[in-house]
PDB file of C-alpha atoms in Angstrom:
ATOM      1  CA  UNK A   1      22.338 -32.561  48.393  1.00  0.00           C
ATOM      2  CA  UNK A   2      24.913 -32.461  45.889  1.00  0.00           C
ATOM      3  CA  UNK A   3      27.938 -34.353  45.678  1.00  0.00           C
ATOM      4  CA  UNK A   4      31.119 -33.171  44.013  1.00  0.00           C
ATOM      5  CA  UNK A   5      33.896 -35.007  42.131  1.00  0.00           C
ATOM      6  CA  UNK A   6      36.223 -34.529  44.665  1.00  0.00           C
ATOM      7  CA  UNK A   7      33.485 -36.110  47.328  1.00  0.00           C
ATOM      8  CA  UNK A   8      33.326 -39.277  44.850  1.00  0.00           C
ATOM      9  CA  UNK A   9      37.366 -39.499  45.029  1.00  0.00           C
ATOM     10  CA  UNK A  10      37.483 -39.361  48.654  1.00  0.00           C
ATOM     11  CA  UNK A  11      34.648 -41.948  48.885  1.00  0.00           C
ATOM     12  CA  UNK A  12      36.729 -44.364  47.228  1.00  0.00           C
ATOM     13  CA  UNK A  13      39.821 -43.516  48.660  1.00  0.00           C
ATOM     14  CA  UNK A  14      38.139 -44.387  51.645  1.00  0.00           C
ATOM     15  CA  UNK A  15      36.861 -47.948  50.422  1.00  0.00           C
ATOM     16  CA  UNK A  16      39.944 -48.640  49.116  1.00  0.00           C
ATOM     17  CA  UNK A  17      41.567 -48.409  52.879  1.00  0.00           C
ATOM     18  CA  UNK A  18      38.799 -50.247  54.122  1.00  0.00           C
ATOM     19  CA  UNK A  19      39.023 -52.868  51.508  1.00  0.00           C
ATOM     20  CA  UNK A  20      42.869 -53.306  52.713  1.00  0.00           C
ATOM     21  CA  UNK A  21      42.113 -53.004  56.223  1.00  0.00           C
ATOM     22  CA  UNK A  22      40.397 -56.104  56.791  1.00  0.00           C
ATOM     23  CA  UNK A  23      43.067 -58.620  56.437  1.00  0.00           C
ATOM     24  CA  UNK A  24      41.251 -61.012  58.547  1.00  0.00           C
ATOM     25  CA  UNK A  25      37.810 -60.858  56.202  1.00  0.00           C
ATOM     26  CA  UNK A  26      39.762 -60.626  52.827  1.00  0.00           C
ATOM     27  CA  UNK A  27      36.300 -60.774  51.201  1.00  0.00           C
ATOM     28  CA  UNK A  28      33.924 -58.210  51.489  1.00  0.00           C
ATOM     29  CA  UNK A  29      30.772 -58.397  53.008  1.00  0.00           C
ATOM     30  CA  UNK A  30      27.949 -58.866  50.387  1.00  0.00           C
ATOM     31  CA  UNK A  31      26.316 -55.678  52.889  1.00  0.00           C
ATOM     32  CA  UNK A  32      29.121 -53.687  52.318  1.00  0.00           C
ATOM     33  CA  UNK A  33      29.565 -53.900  48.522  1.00  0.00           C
ATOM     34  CA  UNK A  34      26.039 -53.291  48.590  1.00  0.00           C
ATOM     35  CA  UNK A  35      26.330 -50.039  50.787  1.00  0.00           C
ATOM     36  CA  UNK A  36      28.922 -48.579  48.724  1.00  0.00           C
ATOM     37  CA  UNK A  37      27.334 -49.520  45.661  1.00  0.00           C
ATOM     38  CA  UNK A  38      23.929 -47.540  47.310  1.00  0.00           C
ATOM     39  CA  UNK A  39      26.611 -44.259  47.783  1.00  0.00           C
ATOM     40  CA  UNK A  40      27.835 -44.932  44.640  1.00  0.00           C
ATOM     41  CA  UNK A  41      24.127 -44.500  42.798  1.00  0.00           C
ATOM     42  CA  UNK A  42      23.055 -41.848  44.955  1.00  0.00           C
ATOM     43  CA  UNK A  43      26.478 -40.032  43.665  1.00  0.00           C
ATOM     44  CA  UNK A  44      26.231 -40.579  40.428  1.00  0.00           C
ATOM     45  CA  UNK A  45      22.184 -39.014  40.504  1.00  0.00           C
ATOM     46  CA  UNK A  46      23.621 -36.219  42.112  1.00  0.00           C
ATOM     47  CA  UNK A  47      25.764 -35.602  39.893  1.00  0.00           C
ATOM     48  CA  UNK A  48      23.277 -36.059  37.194  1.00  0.00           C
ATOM     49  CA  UNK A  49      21.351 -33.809  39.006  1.00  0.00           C
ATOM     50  CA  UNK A  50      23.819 -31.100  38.370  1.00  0.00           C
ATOM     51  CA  UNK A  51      24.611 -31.448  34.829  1.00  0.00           C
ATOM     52  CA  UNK A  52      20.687 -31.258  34.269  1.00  0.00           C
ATOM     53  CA  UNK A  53      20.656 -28.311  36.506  1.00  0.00           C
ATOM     54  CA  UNK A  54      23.893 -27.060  34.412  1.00  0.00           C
ATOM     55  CA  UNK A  55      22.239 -27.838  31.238  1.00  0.00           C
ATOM     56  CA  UNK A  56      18.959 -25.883  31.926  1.00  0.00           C
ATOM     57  CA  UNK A  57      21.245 -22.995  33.327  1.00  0.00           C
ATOM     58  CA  UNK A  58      23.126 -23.045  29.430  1.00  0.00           C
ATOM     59  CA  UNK A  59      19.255 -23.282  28.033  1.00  0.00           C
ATOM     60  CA  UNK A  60      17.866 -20.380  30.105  1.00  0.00           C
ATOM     61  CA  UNK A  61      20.898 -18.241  29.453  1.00  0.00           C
ATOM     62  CA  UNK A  62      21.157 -18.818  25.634  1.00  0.00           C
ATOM     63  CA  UNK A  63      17.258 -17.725  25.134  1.00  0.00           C
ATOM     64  CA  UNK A  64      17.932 -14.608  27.571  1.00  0.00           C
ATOM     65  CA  UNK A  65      21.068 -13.620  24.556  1.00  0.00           C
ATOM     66  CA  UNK A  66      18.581 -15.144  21.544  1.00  0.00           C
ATOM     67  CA  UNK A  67      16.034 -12.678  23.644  1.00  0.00           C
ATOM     68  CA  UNK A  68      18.699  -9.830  23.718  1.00  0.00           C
ATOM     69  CA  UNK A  69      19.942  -9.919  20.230  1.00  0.00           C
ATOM     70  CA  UNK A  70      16.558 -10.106  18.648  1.00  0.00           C
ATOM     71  CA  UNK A  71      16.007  -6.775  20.930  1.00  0.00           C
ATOM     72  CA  UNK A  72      19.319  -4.981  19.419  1.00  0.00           C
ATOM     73  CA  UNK A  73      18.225  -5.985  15.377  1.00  0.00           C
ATOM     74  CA  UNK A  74      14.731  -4.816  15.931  1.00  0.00           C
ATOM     75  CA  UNK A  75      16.063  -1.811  17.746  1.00  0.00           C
ATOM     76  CA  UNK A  76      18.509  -0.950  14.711  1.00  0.00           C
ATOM     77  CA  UNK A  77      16.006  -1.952  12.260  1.00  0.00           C
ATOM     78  CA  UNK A  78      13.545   0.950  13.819  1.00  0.00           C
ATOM     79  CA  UNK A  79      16.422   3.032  13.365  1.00  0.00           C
ATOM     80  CA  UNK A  80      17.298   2.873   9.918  1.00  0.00           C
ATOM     81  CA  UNK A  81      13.798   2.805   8.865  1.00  0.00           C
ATOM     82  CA  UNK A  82      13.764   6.294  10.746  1.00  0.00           C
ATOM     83  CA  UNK A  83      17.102   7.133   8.908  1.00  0.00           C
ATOM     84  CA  UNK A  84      15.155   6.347   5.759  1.00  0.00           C
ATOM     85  CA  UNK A  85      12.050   8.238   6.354  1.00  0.00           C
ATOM     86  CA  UNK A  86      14.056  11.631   7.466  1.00  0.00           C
ATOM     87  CA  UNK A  87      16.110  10.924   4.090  1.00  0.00           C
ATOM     88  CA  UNK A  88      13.240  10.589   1.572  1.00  0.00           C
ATOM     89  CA  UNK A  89      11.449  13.980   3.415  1.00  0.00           C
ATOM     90  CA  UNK A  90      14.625  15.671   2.867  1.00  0.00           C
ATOM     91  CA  UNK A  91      14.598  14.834  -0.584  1.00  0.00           C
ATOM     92  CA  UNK A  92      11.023  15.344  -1.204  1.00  0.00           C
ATOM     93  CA  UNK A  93      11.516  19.118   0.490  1.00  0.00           C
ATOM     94  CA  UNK A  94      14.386  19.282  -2.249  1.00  0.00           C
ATOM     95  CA  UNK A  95      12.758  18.218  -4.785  1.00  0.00           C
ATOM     96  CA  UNK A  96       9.618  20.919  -4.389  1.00  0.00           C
ATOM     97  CA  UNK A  97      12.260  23.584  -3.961  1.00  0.00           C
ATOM     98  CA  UNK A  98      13.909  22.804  -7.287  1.00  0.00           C
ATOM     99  CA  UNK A  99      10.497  22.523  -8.776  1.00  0.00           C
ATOM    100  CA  UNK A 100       9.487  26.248  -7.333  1.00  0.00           C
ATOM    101  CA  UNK A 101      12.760  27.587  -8.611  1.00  0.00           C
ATOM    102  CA  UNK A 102      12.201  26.154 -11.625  1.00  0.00           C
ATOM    103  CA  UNK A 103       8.624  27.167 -12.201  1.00  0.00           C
ATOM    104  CA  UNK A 104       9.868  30.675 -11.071  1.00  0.00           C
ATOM    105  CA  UNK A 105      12.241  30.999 -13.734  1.00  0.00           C
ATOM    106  CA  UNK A 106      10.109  29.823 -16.836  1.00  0.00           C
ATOM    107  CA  UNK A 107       7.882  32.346 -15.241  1.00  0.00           C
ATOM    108  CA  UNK A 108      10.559  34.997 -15.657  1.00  0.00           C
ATOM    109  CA  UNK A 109      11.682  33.841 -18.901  1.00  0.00           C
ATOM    110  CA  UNK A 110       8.076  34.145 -20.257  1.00  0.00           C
ATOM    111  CA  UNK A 111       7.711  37.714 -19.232  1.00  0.00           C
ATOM    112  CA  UNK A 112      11.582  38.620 -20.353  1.00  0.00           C
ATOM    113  CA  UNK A 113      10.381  36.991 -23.778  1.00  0.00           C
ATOM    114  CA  UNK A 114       7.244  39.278 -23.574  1.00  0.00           C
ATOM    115  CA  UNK A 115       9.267  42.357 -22.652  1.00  0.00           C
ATOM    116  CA  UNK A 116      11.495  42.211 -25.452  1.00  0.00           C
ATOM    117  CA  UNK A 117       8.348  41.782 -27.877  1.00  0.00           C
ATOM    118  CA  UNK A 118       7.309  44.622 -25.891  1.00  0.00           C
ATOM    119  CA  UNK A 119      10.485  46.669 -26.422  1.00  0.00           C
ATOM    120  CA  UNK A 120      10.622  45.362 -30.369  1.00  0.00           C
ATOM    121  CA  UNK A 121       7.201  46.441 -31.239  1.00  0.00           C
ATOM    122  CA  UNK A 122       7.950  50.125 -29.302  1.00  0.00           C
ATOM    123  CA  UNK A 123      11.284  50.399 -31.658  1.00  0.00           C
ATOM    124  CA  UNK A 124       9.967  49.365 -34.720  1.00  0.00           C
ATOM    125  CA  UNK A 125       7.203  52.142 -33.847  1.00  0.00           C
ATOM    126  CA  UNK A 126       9.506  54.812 -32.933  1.00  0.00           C
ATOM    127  CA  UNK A 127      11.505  54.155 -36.633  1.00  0.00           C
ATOM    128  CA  UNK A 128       8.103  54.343 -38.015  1.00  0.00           C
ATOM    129  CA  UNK A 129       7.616  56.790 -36.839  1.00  0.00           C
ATOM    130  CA  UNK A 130      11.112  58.681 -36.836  1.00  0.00           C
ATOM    131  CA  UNK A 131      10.863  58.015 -40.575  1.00  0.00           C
ATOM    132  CA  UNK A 132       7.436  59.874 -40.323  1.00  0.00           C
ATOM    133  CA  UNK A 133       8.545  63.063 -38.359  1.00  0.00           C
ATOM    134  CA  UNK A 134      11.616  63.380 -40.812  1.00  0.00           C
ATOM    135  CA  UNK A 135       9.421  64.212 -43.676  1.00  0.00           C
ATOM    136  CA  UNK A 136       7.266  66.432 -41.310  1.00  0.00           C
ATOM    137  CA  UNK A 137      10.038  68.003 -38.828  1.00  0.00           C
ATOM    138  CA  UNK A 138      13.111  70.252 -41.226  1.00  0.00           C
ATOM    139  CA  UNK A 139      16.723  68.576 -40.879  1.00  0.00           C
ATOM    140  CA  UNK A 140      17.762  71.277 -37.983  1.00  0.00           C
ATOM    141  CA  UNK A 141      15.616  69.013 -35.659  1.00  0.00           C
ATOM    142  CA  UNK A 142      16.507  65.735 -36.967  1.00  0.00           C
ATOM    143  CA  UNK A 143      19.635  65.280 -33.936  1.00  0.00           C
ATOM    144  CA  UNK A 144      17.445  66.376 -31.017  1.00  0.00           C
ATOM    145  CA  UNK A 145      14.683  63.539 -32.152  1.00  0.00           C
ATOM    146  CA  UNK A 146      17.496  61.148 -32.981  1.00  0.00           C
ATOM    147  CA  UNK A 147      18.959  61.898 -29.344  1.00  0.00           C
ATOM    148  CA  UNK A 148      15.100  61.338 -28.113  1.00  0.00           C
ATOM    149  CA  UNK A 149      14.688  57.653 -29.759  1.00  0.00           C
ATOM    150  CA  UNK A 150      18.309  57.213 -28.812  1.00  0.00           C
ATOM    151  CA  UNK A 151      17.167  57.708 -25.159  1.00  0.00           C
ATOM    152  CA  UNK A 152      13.760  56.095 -25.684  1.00  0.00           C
ATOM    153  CA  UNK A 153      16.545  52.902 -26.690  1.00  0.00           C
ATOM    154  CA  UNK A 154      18.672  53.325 -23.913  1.00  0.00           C
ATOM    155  CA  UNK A 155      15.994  52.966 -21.295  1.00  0.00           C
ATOM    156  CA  UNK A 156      14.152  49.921 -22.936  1.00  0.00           C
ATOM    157  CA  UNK A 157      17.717  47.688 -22.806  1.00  0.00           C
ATOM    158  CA  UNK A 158      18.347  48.854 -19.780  1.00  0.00           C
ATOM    159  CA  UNK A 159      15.143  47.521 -18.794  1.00  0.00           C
ATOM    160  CA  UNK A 160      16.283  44.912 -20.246  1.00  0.00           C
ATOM    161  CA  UNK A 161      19.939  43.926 -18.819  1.00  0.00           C
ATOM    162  CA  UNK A 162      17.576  44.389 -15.428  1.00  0.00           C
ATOM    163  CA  UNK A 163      15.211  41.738 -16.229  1.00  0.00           C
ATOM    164  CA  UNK A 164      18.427  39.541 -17.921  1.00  0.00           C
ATOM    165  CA  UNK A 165      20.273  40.010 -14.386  1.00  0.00           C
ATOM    166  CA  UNK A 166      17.304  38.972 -12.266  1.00  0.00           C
ATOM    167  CA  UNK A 167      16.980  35.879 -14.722  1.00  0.00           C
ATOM    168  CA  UNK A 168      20.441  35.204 -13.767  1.00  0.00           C
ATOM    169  CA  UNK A 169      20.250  35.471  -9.888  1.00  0.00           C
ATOM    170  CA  UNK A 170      16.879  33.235 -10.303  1.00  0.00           C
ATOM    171  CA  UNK A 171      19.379  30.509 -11.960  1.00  0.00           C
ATOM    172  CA  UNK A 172      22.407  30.876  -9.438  1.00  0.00           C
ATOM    173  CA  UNK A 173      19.584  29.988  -6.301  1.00  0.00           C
ATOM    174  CA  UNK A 174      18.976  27.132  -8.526  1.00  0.00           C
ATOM    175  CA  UNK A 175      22.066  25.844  -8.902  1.00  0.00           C
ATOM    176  CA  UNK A 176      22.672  26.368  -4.819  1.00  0.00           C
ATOM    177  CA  UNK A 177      19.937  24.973  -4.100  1.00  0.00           C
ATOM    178  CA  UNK A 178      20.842  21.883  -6.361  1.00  0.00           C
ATOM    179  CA  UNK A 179      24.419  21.888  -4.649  1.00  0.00           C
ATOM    180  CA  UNK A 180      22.784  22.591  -1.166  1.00  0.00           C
ATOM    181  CA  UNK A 181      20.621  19.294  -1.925  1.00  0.00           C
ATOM    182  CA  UNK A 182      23.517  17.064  -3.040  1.00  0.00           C
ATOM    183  CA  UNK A 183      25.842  18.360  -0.323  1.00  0.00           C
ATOM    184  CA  UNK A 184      22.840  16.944   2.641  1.00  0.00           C
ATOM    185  CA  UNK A 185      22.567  14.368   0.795  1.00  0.00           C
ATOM    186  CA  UNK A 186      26.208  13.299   0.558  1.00  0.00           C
ATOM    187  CA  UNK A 187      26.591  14.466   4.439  1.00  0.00           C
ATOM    188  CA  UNK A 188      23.520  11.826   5.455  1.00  0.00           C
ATOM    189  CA  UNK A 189      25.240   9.021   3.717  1.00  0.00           C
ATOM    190  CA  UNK A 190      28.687   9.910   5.503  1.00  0.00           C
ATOM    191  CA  UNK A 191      26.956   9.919   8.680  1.00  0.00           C
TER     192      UNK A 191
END
């Protein structure tokens, strides 16, 4: 049984007016002091009672949040460790996409550079042997073998600008790829 403060008050409220009451026995009797000092004691362990009841209440309730909050900083520690993990196999899948469109264009750039040695030797054959056939052939067909080489030219640099504008498209995916890359990237760290 619990007693409250208010129960204490009205207690001695009441031994107060009993106190007065006896005008005959002005002193009290040694069984009543004792009495009240009994209801006094079993009061005051009551109310003891309650502030250990109180203070194991506060205990149990402050592990439950300690319990809670360690919950919520494991659960967003899990979290940004996931964050991190999707990040760096982003970046690795970026990385081995700039890597194959770099390998791809040193691979173009190699045969380019072999197609012009191609297209060098071929000229510096047909002026070999141009400068053969005009000793052989008479000057009347000199401008139809002229226009011939001249044609023989035309085709090898357009060959050429082809292999020149394919190196070129190679380098813009590059480059979008590199902005494509820095753009998720940026967007991930907004987020």
């Amino acid at each position: 049984m619990s007693i409250r403060m208010g129960d204490i008050a009205a207690m001695q409220q009441v031994q107060l007016c009993e106190f007065r009451g006896g005008h005959e026995d002005v002193e009290p009797k040694v069984e009543q002091l004792m009495n009240k000092l009994k209801r006094m004691q079993q009061g005051k362990r009551a109310i003891e009672e309650e502030v250990k009841e109180a203070q194991s209440l506060r205990d149990s309730l402050q592990e439950e949040l300690d319990a809670q909050s360690c919950m919520v900083l494991q659960f967003q520690c899990e979290e940004m460790e996931q964050d991190s993990t999707r990040q760096q196999q982003l970046n690795r899948k970026s990385e081995d996409l700039i890597e194959q469109y770099r390998c791809q264009i040193q691979e173009t750039k190699l045969k380019h550079r072999k197609h012009r040695m191609k297209f060098e030797n071929q000229l510096q054959q047909l002026i070999e042997q141009h400068k053969n056939l005009h000793s052989v052939f008479s000057p009347d067909r000199l401008p139809a073998e002229i226009e011939s080489v001249e044609n023989a030219k035309s085709q090898l640099l357009k060959a050429e600008q082809l292999k020149l504008s394919q190196l070129c498209h190679l380098e813009e995916a590059l480059d979008e790829a590199r902005r494509q890359t820095s753009t998720d990237t940026a967007d991930k760290h907004t987020d």
